[in-house]
Amino acid sequence: MARYFFDFLGSSLTTHDDEGADCPDKDAVSRKALEALCEIAADHPQRYLGQHLRIAVRNQADQVVMTASLQLSASWLAAEQTAAA
């Protein structure tokens, strides 16, 4: 099983993964990266609203082999915007 490192890249926060995780295949790497993005966004959705969140996945040779990203946005529809005001 290969070890991969998942670095989080956001406009207000960047983390460098020093521990990594063993993953049996590419699907597991992709799933872990996407789950991590969803967890980060779920913890503080307002903080990351309008931001482009990204995870860069590195292999044991320290090469970026995959990226995953998530864009958080929320928009009111015009009719509801007037009613809420």
Short mmCIF file of N, CA and C in Angstrom, two decimals:
data_model
loop_
_atom_site.label_atom_id
_atom_site.label_comp_id
_atom_site.label_asym_id
_atom_site.label_seq_id
_atom_site.Cartn_x
_atom_site.Cartn_y
_atom_site.Cartn_z
N MET A 1 0.85 -1.18 0.00
CA MET A 1 0.00 0.00 0.00
C MET A 1 0.89 1.24 0.00
N ALA A 2 0.56 2.19 -0.81
CA ALA A 2 1.36 3.41 -0.93
C ALA A 2 0.87 4.48 0.04
N ARG A 3 1.77 5.34 0.46
CA ARG A 3 1.44 6.45 1.36
C ARG A 3 1.31 7.72 0.55
N TYR A 4 0.25 8.48 0.85
CA TYR A 4 -0.02 9.75 0.18
C TYR A 4 -0.20 10.84 1.23
N PHE A 5 0.10 12.07 0.84
CA PHE A 5 0.03 13.22 1.74
C PHE A 5 -0.95 14.22 1.16
N PHE A 6 -1.83 14.75 2.01
CA PHE A 6 -2.95 15.58 1.58
C PHE A 6 -2.78 17.00 2.12
N ASP A 7 -2.32 17.91 1.28
CA ASP A 7 -2.09 19.30 1.67
C ASP A 7 -3.32 20.13 1.33
N PHE A 8 -3.82 20.87 2.32
CA PHE A 8 -4.98 21.74 2.11
C PHE A 8 -4.50 23.12 1.70
N LEU A 9 -5.11 23.66 0.65
CA LEU A 9 -4.75 24.99 0.14
C LEU A 9 -6.00 25.84 0.06
N GLY A 10 -6.11 26.82 0.93
CA GLY A 10 -7.22 27.76 0.91
C GLY A 10 -6.68 29.17 0.91
N SER A 11 -7.53 30.14 0.67
CA SER A 11 -7.04 31.52 0.62
C SER A 11 -6.67 32.05 2.01
N SER A 12 -7.30 31.50 3.06
CA SER A 12 -7.00 31.99 4.40
C SER A 12 -6.25 30.98 5.26
N LEU A 13 -6.07 29.76 4.74
CA LEU A 13 -5.42 28.72 5.53
C LEU A 13 -4.77 27.71 4.60
N THR A 14 -3.54 27.33 4.92
CA THR A 14 -2.85 26.27 4.19
C THR A 14 -2.24 25.32 5.20
N THR A 15 -2.42 24.02 4.99
CA THR A 15 -1.81 23.04 5.88
C THR A 15 -0.99 22.06 5.05
N HIS A 16 0.12 21.65 5.61
CA HIS A 16 1.04 20.71 4.96
C HIS A 16 0.97 19.40 5.74
N ASP A 17 0.55 18.33 5.09
CA ASP A 17 0.40 17.02 5.72
C ASP A 17 1.76 16.35 5.86
N ASP A 18 2.19 16.14 7.10
CA ASP A 18 3.47 15.47 7.35
C ASP A 18 3.31 13.99 7.68
N GLU A 19 2.07 13.58 8.00
CA GLU A 19 1.83 12.19 8.40
C GLU A 19 1.43 11.30 7.22
N GLY A 20 0.53 11.79 6.39
CA GLY A 20 0.06 11.02 5.25
C GLY A 20 -0.87 9.89 5.65
N ALA A 21 -1.31 9.15 4.65
CA ALA A 21 -2.22 8.03 4.86
C ALA A 21 -1.94 6.96 3.82
N ASP A 22 -2.03 5.72 4.24
CA ASP A 22 -1.85 4.60 3.32
C ASP A 22 -3.15 4.40 2.54
N CYS A 23 -3.04 4.30 1.24
CA CYS A 23 -4.21 4.11 0.38
C CYS A 23 -3.93 2.94 -0.57
N PRO A 24 -4.90 2.03 -0.71
CA PRO A 24 -4.68 0.85 -1.54
C PRO A 24 -4.70 1.11 -3.04
N ASP A 25 -5.40 2.19 -3.48
CA ASP A 25 -5.51 2.45 -4.91
C ASP A 25 -5.90 3.90 -5.16
N LYS A 26 -5.98 4.27 -6.44
CA LYS A 26 -6.30 5.65 -6.82
C LYS A 26 -7.68 6.07 -6.35
N ASP A 27 -8.64 5.15 -6.39
CA ASP A 27 -9.99 5.48 -5.93
C ASP A 27 -10.00 5.88 -4.46
N ALA A 28 -9.21 5.18 -3.66
CA ALA A 28 -9.14 5.50 -2.22
C ALA A 28 -8.49 6.86 -2.00
N VAL A 29 -7.49 7.19 -2.79
CA VAL A 29 -6.83 8.50 -2.70
C VAL A 29 -7.83 9.60 -3.04
N SER A 30 -8.54 9.42 -4.14
CA SER A 30 -9.54 10.40 -4.57
C SER A 30 -10.63 10.57 -3.53
N ARG A 31 -11.14 9.47 -3.02
CA ARG A 31 -12.20 9.51 -2.01
C ARG A 31 -11.73 10.25 -0.76
N LYS A 32 -10.52 9.96 -0.31
CA LYS A 32 -9.99 10.62 0.90
C LYS A 32 -9.84 12.12 0.68
N ALA A 33 -9.36 12.53 -0.48
CA ALA A 33 -9.20 13.95 -0.78
C ALA A 33 -10.55 14.66 -0.81
N LEU A 34 -11.53 14.06 -1.46
CA LEU A 34 -12.86 14.68 -1.54
C LEU A 34 -13.55 14.72 -0.18
N GLU A 35 -13.42 13.65 0.59
CA GLU A 35 -14.01 13.63 1.93
C GLU A 35 -13.37 14.70 2.81
N ALA A 36 -12.07 14.88 2.70
CA ALA A 36 -11.38 15.91 3.49
C ALA A 36 -11.89 17.30 3.15
N LEU A 37 -12.08 17.58 1.86
CA LEU A 37 -12.61 18.88 1.45
C LEU A 37 -14.00 19.11 2.03
N CYS A 38 -14.84 18.09 1.96
CA CYS A 38 -16.21 18.22 2.48
C CYS A 38 -16.21 18.44 3.98
N GLU A 39 -15.34 17.75 4.71
CA GLU A 39 -15.26 17.93 6.16
C GLU A 39 -14.79 19.33 6.52
N ILE A 40 -13.79 19.83 5.82
CA ILE A 40 -13.28 21.18 6.08
C ILE A 40 -14.37 22.21 5.84
N ALA A 41 -15.06 22.08 4.72
CA ALA A 41 -16.13 23.03 4.38
C ALA A 41 -17.28 22.93 5.36
N ALA A 42 -17.61 21.74 5.81
CA ALA A 42 -18.73 21.55 6.73
C ALA A 42 -18.44 22.13 8.11
N ASP A 43 -17.19 22.11 8.54
CA ASP A 43 -16.83 22.64 9.86
C ASP A 43 -17.09 24.14 9.97
N HIS A 44 -16.81 24.90 8.93
CA HIS A 44 -16.96 26.36 8.95
C HIS A 44 -17.45 26.85 7.59
N PRO A 45 -18.69 26.54 7.21
CA PRO A 45 -19.16 26.92 5.87
C PRO A 45 -19.12 28.42 5.61
N GLN A 46 -19.44 29.24 6.58
CA GLN A 46 -19.44 30.69 6.37
C GLN A 46 -18.02 31.21 6.13
N ARG A 47 -17.04 30.62 6.79
CA ARG A 47 -15.65 31.04 6.63
C ARG A 47 -15.16 30.81 5.20
N TYR A 48 -15.62 29.73 4.59
CA TYR A 48 -15.12 29.37 3.27
C TYR A 48 -16.06 29.76 2.13
N LEU A 49 -17.14 30.46 2.45
CA LEU A 49 -18.09 30.90 1.43
C LEU A 49 -17.40 31.80 0.41
N GLY A 50 -17.56 31.49 -0.85
CA GLY A 50 -16.94 32.26 -1.92
C GLY A 50 -15.49 31.93 -2.18
N GLN A 51 -14.97 30.93 -1.49
CA GLN A 51 -13.57 30.56 -1.67
C GLN A 51 -13.43 29.29 -2.50
N HIS A 52 -12.28 29.14 -3.06
CA HIS A 52 -11.92 27.95 -3.83
C HIS A 52 -11.00 27.12 -2.94
N LEU A 53 -11.51 26.02 -2.41
CA LEU A 53 -10.72 25.15 -1.54
C LEU A 53 -10.07 24.07 -2.40
N ARG A 54 -8.84 23.71 -2.05
CA ARG A 54 -8.13 22.74 -2.87
C ARG A 54 -7.26 21.84 -2.00
N ILE A 55 -7.16 20.61 -2.40
CA ILE A 55 -6.23 19.67 -1.78
C ILE A 55 -5.27 19.19 -2.86
N ALA A 56 -3.99 19.28 -2.56
CA ALA A 56 -2.96 18.73 -3.43
C ALA A 56 -2.46 17.44 -2.77
N VAL A 57 -2.47 16.36 -3.52
CA VAL A 57 -2.05 15.06 -3.00
C VAL A 57 -0.65 14.77 -3.50
N ARG A 58 0.25 14.48 -2.56
CA ARG A 58 1.63 14.15 -2.90
C ARG A 58 1.89 12.67 -2.65
N ASN A 59 2.77 12.08 -3.46
CA ASN A 59 3.18 10.70 -3.22
C ASN A 59 4.40 10.69 -2.32
N GLN A 60 4.96 9.50 -2.09
CA GLN A 60 6.12 9.38 -1.19
C GLN A 60 7.36 10.06 -1.75
N ALA A 61 7.40 10.30 -3.05
CA ALA A 61 8.52 11.00 -3.67
C ALA A 61 8.32 12.52 -3.64
N ASP A 62 7.28 12.96 -2.93
CA ASP A 62 6.95 14.38 -2.76
C ASP A 62 6.49 15.05 -4.06
N GLN A 63 5.97 14.27 -4.99
CA GLN A 63 5.43 14.80 -6.24
C GLN A 63 3.91 14.93 -6.11
N VAL A 64 3.36 16.06 -6.56
CA VAL A 64 1.91 16.21 -6.57
C VAL A 64 1.37 15.32 -7.68
N VAL A 65 0.49 14.38 -7.29
CA VAL A 65 -0.05 13.41 -8.25
C VAL A 65 -1.54 13.60 -8.50
N MET A 66 -2.19 14.43 -7.70
CA MET A 66 -3.62 14.65 -7.85
C MET A 66 -4.01 15.94 -7.14
N THR A 67 -5.02 16.61 -7.66
CA THR A 67 -5.63 17.74 -6.95
C THR A 67 -7.13 17.54 -6.93
N ALA A 68 -7.75 18.05 -5.89
CA ALA A 68 -9.21 18.04 -5.77
C ALA A 68 -9.61 19.42 -5.30
N SER A 69 -10.76 19.91 -5.75
CA SER A 69 -11.16 21.26 -5.35
C SER A 69 -12.66 21.33 -5.10
N LEU A 70 -13.03 22.36 -4.36
CA LEU A 70 -14.42 22.60 -4.01
C LEU A 70 -14.63 24.11 -3.95
N GLN A 71 -15.68 24.59 -4.58
CA GLN A 71 -16.04 26.01 -4.56
C GLN A 71 -17.34 26.14 -3.79
N LEU A 72 -17.35 26.93 -2.73
CA LEU A 72 -18.56 27.15 -1.94
C LEU A 72 -19.21 28.46 -2.35
N SER A 73 -20.48 28.38 -2.67
CA SER A 73 -21.22 29.60 -3.00
C SER A 73 -22.67 29.44 -2.58
N ALA A 74 -23.31 30.55 -2.33
CA ALA A 74 -24.74 30.59 -2.00
C ALA A 74 -25.31 31.87 -2.59
N SER A 75 -26.44 31.74 -3.27
CA SER A 75 -27.07 32.90 -3.90
C SER A 75 -28.57 32.85 -3.70
N TRP A 76 -29.13 33.95 -3.25
CA TRP A 76 -30.58 34.06 -3.14
C TRP A 76 -31.17 34.33 -4.51
N LEU A 77 -32.33 33.76 -4.78
CA LEU A 77 -33.06 34.07 -6.01
C LEU A 77 -33.71 35.42 -5.84
N ALA A 78 -33.88 36.17 -6.90
CA ALA A 78 -34.38 37.55 -6.85
C ALA A 78 -35.70 37.67 -6.11
N ALA A 79 -36.67 36.80 -6.37
CA ALA A 79 -37.98 36.88 -5.72
C ALA A 79 -37.87 36.69 -4.21
N GLU A 80 -37.06 35.75 -3.78
CA GLU A 80 -36.89 35.48 -2.36
C GLU A 80 -36.09 36.59 -1.69
N GLN A 81 -35.18 37.19 -2.40
CA GLN A 81 -34.36 38.27 -1.87
C GLN A 81 -35.24 39.46 -1.48
N THR A 82 -36.22 39.77 -2.30
CA THR A 82 -37.14 40.87 -2.03
C THR A 82 -38.02 40.54 -0.82
N ALA A 83 -38.49 39.31 -0.72
CA ALA A 83 -39.36 38.90 0.38
C ALA A 83 -38.61 38.90 1.71
N ALA A 84 -37.35 38.56 1.70
CA ALA A 84 -36.56 38.50 2.92
C ALA A 84 -36.20 39.88 3.44
N ALA A 85 -36.20 40.87 2.60
CA ALA A 85 -35.79 42.22 2.98
C ALA A 85 -36.82 42.91 3.76
#
